[in-house]
Every structure is written in structure tokens, then in C-alpha cells.
CSV table of C-alpha atoms and ligand atoms in Angstrom, one decimal:
chain,number,residue,atom,x,y,z
A,1022,MET,CA,-37.4,105.2,162.8
A,1023,THR,CA,-35.5,107.4,160.9
A,1024,VAL,CA,-36.0,107.5,157.9
A,1025,LYS,CA,-38.0,110.6,155.6
A,1026,ILE,CA,-41.4,109.5,155.2
A,1027,ALA,CA,-43.6,111.3,152.0
A,1028,ILE,CA,-46.9,110.5,151.7
A,1029,ILE,CA,-49.1,111.4,148.5
A,1030,GLY,CA,-52.4,111.7,148.8
A,1031,PHE,CA,-53.1,112.6,153.0
A,1032,GLY,CA,-56.7,111.6,153.2
A,1033,ASN,CA,-58.4,109.1,155.8
A,1034,ILE,CA,-56.5,106.3,154.9
A,1035,ALA,CA,-53.0,107.7,155.7
A,1036,LYS,CA,-53.6,109.9,158.4
A,1037,ALA,CA,-55.3,105.9,160.0
A,1038,ILE,CA,-51.6,104.4,159.6
A,1039,ILE,CA,-50.3,107.4,160.4
A,1040,THR,CA,-51.0,109.4,163.5
A,1041,PRO,CA,-50.4,106.4,165.8
A,1042,LEU,CA,-46.9,106.1,164.2
A,1043,LEU,CA,-46.7,109.7,165.2
A,1044,GLU,CA,-48.5,109.3,168.5
A,1045,LYS,CA,-46.1,107.1,169.6
A,1046,LYS,CA,-43.4,109.1,168.4
A,1047,PHE,CA,-42.4,106.1,166.1
A,1048,ILE,CA,-41.5,108.5,163.9
A,1049,LYS,CA,-41.1,112.1,164.4
A,1050,PRO,CA,-43.6,114.9,162.6
A,1051,GLU,CA,-40.2,116.5,161.1
A,1052,ASP,CA,-39.6,113.9,158.8
A,1053,VAL,CA,-43.4,113.2,157.5
A,1054,TYR,CA,-43.6,115.2,154.1
A,1055,CYS,CA,-47.2,114.5,152.4
A,1056,VAL,CA,-48.6,115.8,149.3
A,1057,VAL,CA,-52.4,116.5,149.4
A,1058,ASN,CA,-54.4,117.9,145.8
A,1059,SER,CA,-55.9,120.6,147.1
A,1060,GLU,CA,-55.5,124.1,148.9
A,1061,LYS,CA,-58.6,123.4,150.8
A,1062,SER,CA,-57.4,120.5,152.5
A,1063,LEU,CA,-53.7,122.2,153.1
A,1064,LYS,CA,-55.3,124.6,155.0
A,1065,ASN,CA,-57.1,122.6,157.3
A,1066,ILE,CA,-54.3,120.6,158.2
A,1067,LYS,CA,-51.8,123.1,158.8
A,1068,LYS,CA,-55.0,124.2,161.1
A,1069,ASN,CA,-56.2,120.9,162.5
A,1070,TYR,CA,-54.0,117.9,162.3
A,1071,ARG,CA,-52.4,118.3,165.7
A,1072,PHE,CA,-49.2,117.2,164.3
A,1073,ASN,CA,-46.8,120.0,162.7
A,1074,ILE,CA,-45.5,117.7,159.9
A,1075,ASN,CA,-44.3,119.2,156.7
A,1076,VAL,CA,-47.5,119.9,154.1
A,1077,PHE,CA,-47.8,121.2,150.7
A,1078,GLU,CA,-50.1,121.8,147.7
A,1079,SER,CA,-49.5,119.0,144.6
A,1080,ARG,CA,-48.8,121.8,142.5
A,1081,SER,CA,-46.4,123.7,144.4
A,1082,LYS,CA,-42.6,123.3,143.3
A,1083,ASP,CA,-41.7,123.1,146.8
A,1084,SER,CA,-43.6,119.5,146.5
A,1085,LYS,CA,-40.7,118.7,144.9
A,1086,ILE,CA,-39.3,117.9,148.3
A,1087,ILE,CA,-41.1,114.6,148.8
A,1088,TRP,CA,-39.2,112.6,146.1
A,1089,ASP,CA,-36.0,113.0,148.5
A,1090,CYS,CA,-38.0,110.9,151.3
A,1091,GLN,CA,-36.3,107.5,150.6
A,1092,VAL,CA,-39.2,105.7,151.8
A,1093,LYS,CA,-43.2,106.7,149.6
A,1094,LEU,CA,-46.6,105.8,150.9
A,1095,LEU,CA,-48.8,106.4,147.7
A,1096,SER,CA,-52.0,107.0,149.0
A,1097,VAL,CA,-54.2,109.0,146.9
A,1098,LYS,CA,-57.3,106.9,144.7
A,1099,PRO,CA,-56.8,105.0,142.3
A,1100,GLN,CA,-58.6,107.5,139.8
A,1101,HIS,CA,-55.5,110.0,140.9
A,1102,PHE,CA,-52.7,107.6,140.5
A,1103,GLU,CA,-51.9,108.6,136.6
A,1104,ASP,CA,-51.9,112.5,138.3
A,1105,ILE,CA,-48.8,111.5,140.2
A,1106,ILE,CA,-45.3,111.6,138.2
A,1107,GLU,CA,-42.0,110.4,139.8
A,1108,ALA,CA,-39.5,113.0,139.9
A,1109,ASP,CA,-36.1,112.8,137.5
A,1110,ASN,CA,-32.6,112.1,139.3
A,1111,LEU,CA,-33.3,110.7,142.2
A,1112,LYS,CA,-30.7,111.5,145.2
A,1113,SER,CA,-30.8,108.1,145.7
A,1114,LYS,CA,-31.3,104.6,144.3
A,1115,ASP,CA,-32.7,102.7,147.1
A,1116,ASN,CA,-36.5,104.0,147.2
A,1117,LEU,CA,-39.1,102.5,148.1
A,1118,LEU,CA,-42.9,102.9,147.6
A,1119,ILE,CA,-45.5,101.6,149.7
A,1120,SER,CA,-48.8,101.9,147.7
A,1121,ILE,CA,-52.3,101.5,149.2
A,1122,LEU,CA,-54.4,102.2,145.6
A,1123,ALA,CA,-56.6,99.3,145.4
A,1124,GLY,CA,-56.6,97.3,142.7
A,1125,VAL,CA,-53.2,98.6,141.0
A,1126,SER,CA,-50.6,96.3,140.3
A,1127,ILE,CA,-47.3,95.8,141.3
A,1128,ASN,CA,-46.2,95.8,137.4
A,1129,LYS,CA,-48.2,98.7,137.1
A,1130,LEU,CA,-46.1,100.4,139.9
A,1131,THR,CA,-43.4,99.0,138.7
A,1132,LYS,CA,-43.5,101.0,135.5
A,1133,LYS,CA,-44.5,104.1,136.6
A,1134,PHE,CA,-42.6,104.4,139.4
A,1135,PRO,CA,-38.7,102.6,138.0
A,1136,ASN,CA,-36.5,104.1,140.7
A,1137,HIS,CA,-38.5,103.0,143.2
A,1138,LYS,CA,-39.0,99.6,145.3
A,1139,CYS,CA,-42.4,98.7,144.9
A,1140,VAL,CA,-44.8,97.2,147.3
A,1141,ARG,CA,-48.5,97.0,147.5
A,1142,VAL,CA,-50.7,96.9,150.7
A,1143,VAL,CA,-54.4,96.4,151.5
A,1144,THR,CA,-55.2,97.9,154.8
A,1145,ASN,CA,-58.5,98.8,156.9
A,1146,LEU,CA,-59.6,101.6,158.8
A,1147,PRO,CA,-59.1,99.2,162.3
A,1148,ILE,CA,-55.8,99.8,162.5
A,1149,THR,CA,-57.1,103.0,164.1
A,1150,VAL,CA,-58.4,101.9,166.8
A,1151,GLY,CA,-54.9,99.1,167.0
A,1152,LYS,CA,-57.0,95.7,165.2
A,1153,GLY,CA,-56.2,96.8,162.0
A,1154,LEU,CA,-55.7,93.7,158.8
A,1155,THR,CA,-53.0,94.2,156.6
A,1156,GLY,CA,-51.6,92.5,153.6
A,1157,ILE,CA,-48.8,92.9,152.0
A,1158,ALA,CA,-47.5,91.5,148.7
A,1159,TRP,CA,-43.6,92.1,147.5
A,1160,GLY,CA,-42.5,93.4,144.5
A,1161,GLU,CA,-38.8,92.7,142.7
A,1162,LYS,CA,-36.0,93.2,143.9
A,1163,ILE,CA,-37.8,94.2,148.2
A,1164,THR,CA,-34.2,93.7,150.1
A,1165,LYS,CA,-34.6,93.1,153.9
A,1166,ASP,CA,-34.2,96.6,155.0
A,1167,HIS,CA,-37.6,97.5,152.2
A,1168,LYS,CA,-39.5,94.7,154.3
A,1169,GLN,CA,-38.9,96.0,157.9
A,1170,VAL,CA,-39.7,99.3,157.3
A,1171,THR,CA,-43.4,98.6,155.6
A,1172,LYS,CA,-43.8,96.6,158.4
A,1173,GLN,CA,-43.0,98.7,160.8
A,1174,LEU,CA,-45.3,101.2,159.8
A,1175,PHE,CA,-48.0,98.6,160.4
A,1176,GLU,CA,-47.1,96.0,163.2
A,1177,ASP,CA,-48.1,98.1,165.7
A,1178,THR,CA,-51.4,98.8,164.5
A,1179,SER,CA,-52.9,95.6,162.6
A,1180,LYS,CA,-52.3,92.1,162.2
A,1181,ILE,CA,-49.7,91.4,159.1
A,1182,TYR,CA,-50.6,88.8,156.4
A,1183,GLU,CA,-47.6,88.4,153.5
A,1184,PHE,CA,-48.8,86.9,150.8
A,1185,THR,CA,-48.8,87.0,146.7
A,1186,GLU,CA,-50.4,89.1,144.3
A,1187,ASP,CA,-53.6,87.9,143.3
A,1188,TYR,CA,-54.7,87.0,146.8
A,1189,LEU,CA,-55.0,91.5,147.6
A,1190,ASP,CA,-58.3,91.7,146.1
A,1191,ILE,CA,-60.1,89.6,147.8
A,1192,PHE,CA,-58.3,90.6,151.1
A,1193,LEU,CA,-59.5,94.3,150.3
A,1194,ALA,CA,-63.0,93.0,149.5
A,1195,LEU,CA,-63.4,91.2,153.1
A,1196,THR,CA,-60.8,93.2,155.5
A,1197,SER,CA,-61.7,96.4,154.0
A,1198,SER,CA,-64.6,96.6,152.3
A,1199,GLY,CA,-65.8,94.6,155.2
A,1200,PRO,CA,-66.1,97.1,158.1
A,1201,ALA,CA,-68.7,99.2,155.4
A,1202,ILE,CA,-70.8,96.0,155.6
A,1203,ILE,CA,-70.6,95.1,159.3
A,1204,ALA,CA,-72.0,99.0,159.7
A,1205,LEU,CA,-74.7,97.7,158.1
A,1206,ILE,CA,-75.1,95.3,159.5
A,1207,VAL,CA,-75.4,97.1,163.2
A,1208,GLU,CA,-77.5,99.4,161.5
A,1209,ALA,CA,-80.0,97.0,160.1
A,1210,LEU,CA,-80.5,94.9,163.1
A,1211,SER,CA,-80.9,98.3,165.9
A,1212,ASP,CA,-83.1,99.0,163.8
A,1213,GLY,CA,-85.1,95.7,164.4
A,1214,GLY,CA,-84.7,96.5,168.1
A,1215,LEU,CA,-86.3,99.7,167.5
A,1216,SER,CA,-88.6,98.4,165.6
A,1217,GLY,CA,-89.3,96.5,168.7
A,1218,GLY,CA,-89.9,99.6,171.0
A,1219,LEU,CA,-86.4,99.3,172.2
A,1220,PRO,CA,-84.5,103.3,172.2
A,1221,LYS,CA,-82.2,103.5,169.5
A,1222,VAL,CA,-79.2,104.4,171.6
A,1223,LEU,CA,-79.8,101.1,173.5
A,1224,SER,CA,-80.6,98.9,170.4
A,1225,GLU,CA,-77.2,99.9,168.7
A,1226,GLU,CA,-75.6,99.0,172.2
A,1227,LEU,CA,-76.8,95.9,172.9
A,1228,VAL,CA,-76.2,94.3,168.8
A,1229,LYS,CA,-72.4,96.3,168.7
A,1230,GLU,CA,-72.4,93.7,172.2
A,1231,MET,CA,-73.7,91.0,170.8
A,1232,ILE,CA,-71.7,90.9,167.8
A,1233,LEU,CA,-68.5,91.0,170.0
A,1234,GLY,CA,-69.7,88.5,172.2
A,1235,THR,CA,-70.2,86.6,169.1
A,1236,ILE,CA,-67.2,86.4,168.1
A,1237,ASP,CA,-65.3,86.1,171.7
A,1238,LEU,CA,-67.6,83.0,171.8
A,1239,LEU,CA,-66.0,81.7,168.1
A,1240,LYS,CA,-62.9,82.1,169.3
A,1241,GLU,CA,-62.5,81.2,172.7
A,1242,LYS,CA,-64.1,77.9,172.5
A,1243,LYS,CA,-63.1,77.0,169.1
A,1244,LEU,CA,-66.7,76.2,167.4
A,1245,THR,CA,-67.3,76.3,164.4
A,1246,THR,CA,-69.9,78.9,163.0
A,1247,SER,CA,-72.7,75.8,162.1
A,1248,GLU,CA,-72.1,74.6,165.1
A,1249,LEU,CA,-72.2,77.8,167.2
A,1250,LYS,CA,-75.7,78.8,165.5
A,1251,ASN,CA,-76.8,75.0,165.9
A,1252,LEU,CA,-76.3,75.9,170.0
A,1253,VAL,CA,-78.6,79.3,170.0
A,1254,THR,CA,-81.1,77.5,167.5
A,1255,SER,CA,-84.3,75.6,169.5
A,1256,PRO,CA,-87.0,73.5,166.9
A,1257,GLY,CA,-89.7,76.0,166.8
A,1258,GLY,CA,-88.0,78.7,169.1
A,1259,THR,CA,-87.5,82.0,167.6
A,1260,THR,CA,-84.0,82.3,166.5
A,1261,ILE,CA,-84.9,79.3,163.0
A,1262,SER,CA,-87.8,82.1,162.5
A,1263,ALA,CA,-85.1,84.7,162.2
A,1264,LEU,CA,-83.2,82.5,159.6
A,1265,ARG,CA,-86.3,81.6,157.9
A,1266,VAL,CA,-86.7,85.0,156.5
A,1267,LEU,CA,-82.8,85.3,155.9
A,1268,GLU,CA,-83.0,82.6,153.9
A,1269,LYS,CA,-86.0,83.5,152.1
A,1270,LYS,CA,-84.3,87.2,151.4
A,1271,SER,CA,-81.2,85.8,150.2
A,1272,MET,CA,-79.0,87.3,152.9
A,1273,ARG,CA,-75.9,84.7,152.3
A,1274,SER,CA,-76.4,85.0,148.9
A,1275,ALA,CA,-76.2,88.9,149.3
A,1276,LEU,CA,-73.5,88.8,151.3
A,1277,ILE,CA,-71.2,86.6,149.6
A,1278,GLU,CA,-71.9,88.4,146.1
A,1279,SER,CA,-71.0,91.5,147.8
A,1280,ILE,CA,-67.6,90.2,148.8
A,1281,VAL,CA,-67.0,88.9,144.7
A,1282,ALA,CA,-68.2,92.4,143.6
A,1283,ALA,CA,-66.2,94.2,145.7
A,1284,SER,CA,-63.1,92.4,144.6
A,1285,ASN,CA,-64.3,93.0,140.5
A,1286,ARG,CA,-64.6,96.3,141.4
A,1287,SER,CA,-60.9,96.7,143.0
A,1288,LYS,CA,-59.7,94.2,139.7
A,1289,GLU,CA,-61.0,96.7,137.8
A,1290,PHE,CA,-59.0,99.4,139.2
A,1291,GLY,CA,-56.3,97.9,138.2
B,2105,NAP,N1,-60.5,104.8,153.1
B,2105,NAP,C1,-60.7,103.3,153.3
B,2105,NAP,O1,-61.2,102.5,154.7
B,2105,NAP,C2,-59.7,102.5,152.5
B,2105,NAP,C3,-58.6,101.3,153.0
B,2105,NAP,C4,-57.4,100.4,152.0
B,2105,NAP,C5,-57.1,101.3,150.9
B,2105,NAP,N2,-57.9,102.6,150.8
B,2105,NAP,C6,-57.1,103.0,149.6
B,2105,NAP,O2,-56.6,104.4,150.0
B,2105,NAP,C7,-56.2,105.4,149.1
B,2105,NAP,C8,-56.8,106.7,149.8
B,2105,NAP,O3,-58.3,106.2,150.0
B,2105,NAP,P1,-58.2,107.6,151.4
B,2105,NAP,O4,-60.0,107.5,151.2
B,2105,NAP,O5,-57.9,107.7,152.2
B,2105,NAP,O6,-59.4,108.4,149.9
B,2105,NAP,P2,-59.1,109.8,149.9
B,2105,NAP,O7,-59.3,110.7,152.1
B,2105,NAP,O8,-60.0,110.9,149.9
B,2105,NAP,O9,-57.7,111.1,150.6
B,2105,NAP,C9,-57.0,111.1,149.3
B,2105,NAP,C10,-55.7,112.0,149.4
B,2105,NAP,O10,-55.3,112.4,147.8
B,2105,NAP,C11,-55.3,112.9,148.0
B,2105,NAP,N3,-54.3,113.2,146.5
B,2105,NAP,C12,-55.6,113.5,145.4
B,2105,NAP,N4,-54.8,114.1,144.0
B,2105,NAP,C13,-53.3,113.3,144.2
B,2105,NAP,C14,-52.1,114.5,144.1
B,2105,NAP,N5,-52.3,114.5,142.7
B,2105,NAP,N6,-51.5,114.5,144.5
B,2105,NAP,C15,-51.0,114.6,145.4
B,2105,NAP,N7,-52.2,114.1,146.7
B,2105,NAP,C16,-53.1,114.5,145.5
B,2105,NAP,C17,-56.5,114.0,148.1
B,2105,NAP,O11,-56.4,115.4,148.1
B,2105,NAP,P3,-57.7,116.7,148.4
B,2105,NAP,O12,-58.0,116.6,149.9
B,2105,NAP,O13,-56.8,118.1,148.6
B,2105,NAP,O14,-58.4,116.4,147.0
B,2105,NAP,C18,-56.6,112.9,149.6
B,2105,NAP,O15,-55.4,113.7,150.4
B,2105,NAP,C19,-57.3,104.8,147.6
B,2105,NAP,O16,-56.5,104.5,146.9
B,2105,NAP,C20,-57.9,103.1,148.4
B,2105,NAP,O17,-58.5,102.9,148.0
B,2105,NAP,C21,-58.5,103.1,151.7
């Protein structure tokens, strides 16, 4: 890729997106211009980030250079959205802004960045290991080239889904908040193993392998979730005893409501 990329907010998720692209030499460090809010983050990136990218503090005059990059990745927290001000007199009129902010609509992006064609993207942390999921909603007047560049940033590390904007909040809830929910489930099940006397490390390993194996089984044998459940639930057996407890504690409802809550929170950010 030969374009210069500006990254507005170089935190966890921006690093997760950009690092694999630098590792694979898909983009060059000298073509990456990022801006952060604090002196502390600036120093930390300069000292510890293993690629020699250009980095600026948001209040420095030099940081204005980012607006000359044709492609911007907006990756600040939604509460810092209002702090980002588009520069006047942009050199090019063919600028692309890719926002990964939860909840901030294309309409809002377009109003705030009138000299950019805007795209909303939701991605998730498993992109770090090449197993991400990325949802894309295109704004108005997006060109073929803009689409190509956007996809190129994510296609190597994630499966891409293109849809209209109204799916993005629920997509975010499932795929972006989902890893935290799964981590919590892994932790809780491991604690169950611990309660039964297993060492912590072994218990956690067993849970992770069991989850991976279960997903593979569902996919490879093309089983529905209820078919799989019935296969391991014998009358009067151990599994139905476990499931009874989960039904009594409303686990199913808790999980459904957790996704609805995450989606609603994403809408609130908008
Ligand atoms: N984490 C995830 O799994 C995930 C997944 C999908 C989408 N997202 C979205 O990605 C966005 C970033 O999340 P994150 O977890 O990466 O957050 P983060 O680690 O807190 O990173 C935010 C970055 O924005 C910088 N920043 C804050 N104000 C700024 C300003 N005025 N100008 C320039 N930079 C500024 C921060 O700099 P300082 O460090 O100096 O404050 C930091 O580098 C959020 O909008 C979130 O909705 C996150």
C-alpha cells in the first residue's frame, strides 16, 4: 500500500489494526502518522513501539501534518470525538476517514469531517491473532478505491461483513464486547474446575480447549446448537443437572440482556 495513513488515537485497537500490517510490510512505518493526547503516550510509543512510525501529541503544531494523509483511521474513545477538529484547506479533496468509534453515525462523521468521505467500521480484538471480525458500513459518495483501501486494512486479519449502518451497534455488541463476555465465561468455568480441586492453570486450559473443540464440532459436523446439546445430555445425567442450575439462575436471559445492553450503550454514544 502506498498511501500515507494518519491514525487519530493510537491506543489498543489502533495498534491491533496497524501492527500486523507493519509486520507484513503491507505499509511502511514512515507512511504512518499517528497522534495521541498525552505526552506520556507519546513517549511510551517512541520508546516501546517496535516500529519507527511518526507520532505526535495532539496539541503540538506538528500534529497538523496528519491532515495531509489521504487516509485517516479515527480511533479515539467516543467521548473524545468532539475534540478532533478537521483542518482547513486540505490539500486533497479525495480524503477517506475510517471511524472505529462505537455508536458515532456516518451522518455525524460527515458533518464533523465535511472534506472527507466517511466509513464506519466495527472490528474486534481477535484481529491481533488474525481471527477478527470486521463490519463495514459505507458512507455516501464512497469510491471503489476508498472501498479497496478500507478492506485492505482489515482483510488480512479478519473476516469482513458489509452491511447498512443499522446493523453496526448489534454487530459491535456481539463481536466487540463478545470477547470480554467469553473471557468471563472462561474464568467462571475455570473457577468451577478449581472448586472441584483442579489446579488453576490446568482448569483454565481445559476450559479453553473444550470451548475450541465444541465450536469445531458445531462447525465441522454442521450441528445445530440444540442437536449438540441433546448429544451430550442424557436422561438423569450430569449435564442436565448442570443445565438445570443455569436455567434456575437465568443464565440464558442474562447473556441475551448483556448483548442488548451493549448494543443500547453503543447507540447512546451516537
Ligand atoms: N478495544 C476494543 O476492543 C475496541 C474494539 C472495537 C472498537 N473500539 C473502539 O476503538 C476506539 C478506541 O478504543 P481503544 O480501546 O483503542 O482506546 P484507548 O486504548 O484508550 O486509545 C484511545 C487513543 O486515543 C487517544 N486520544 C484521546 N484524545 C485524543 C485527541 N484529542 N487527539 C488525538 N488522540 C487522542 C489516546 O491518547 P492518550 O493515550 O494520550 O490519552 C489513545 O491513544 C473506541 O472508540 C472504541 O469504541 C475498541
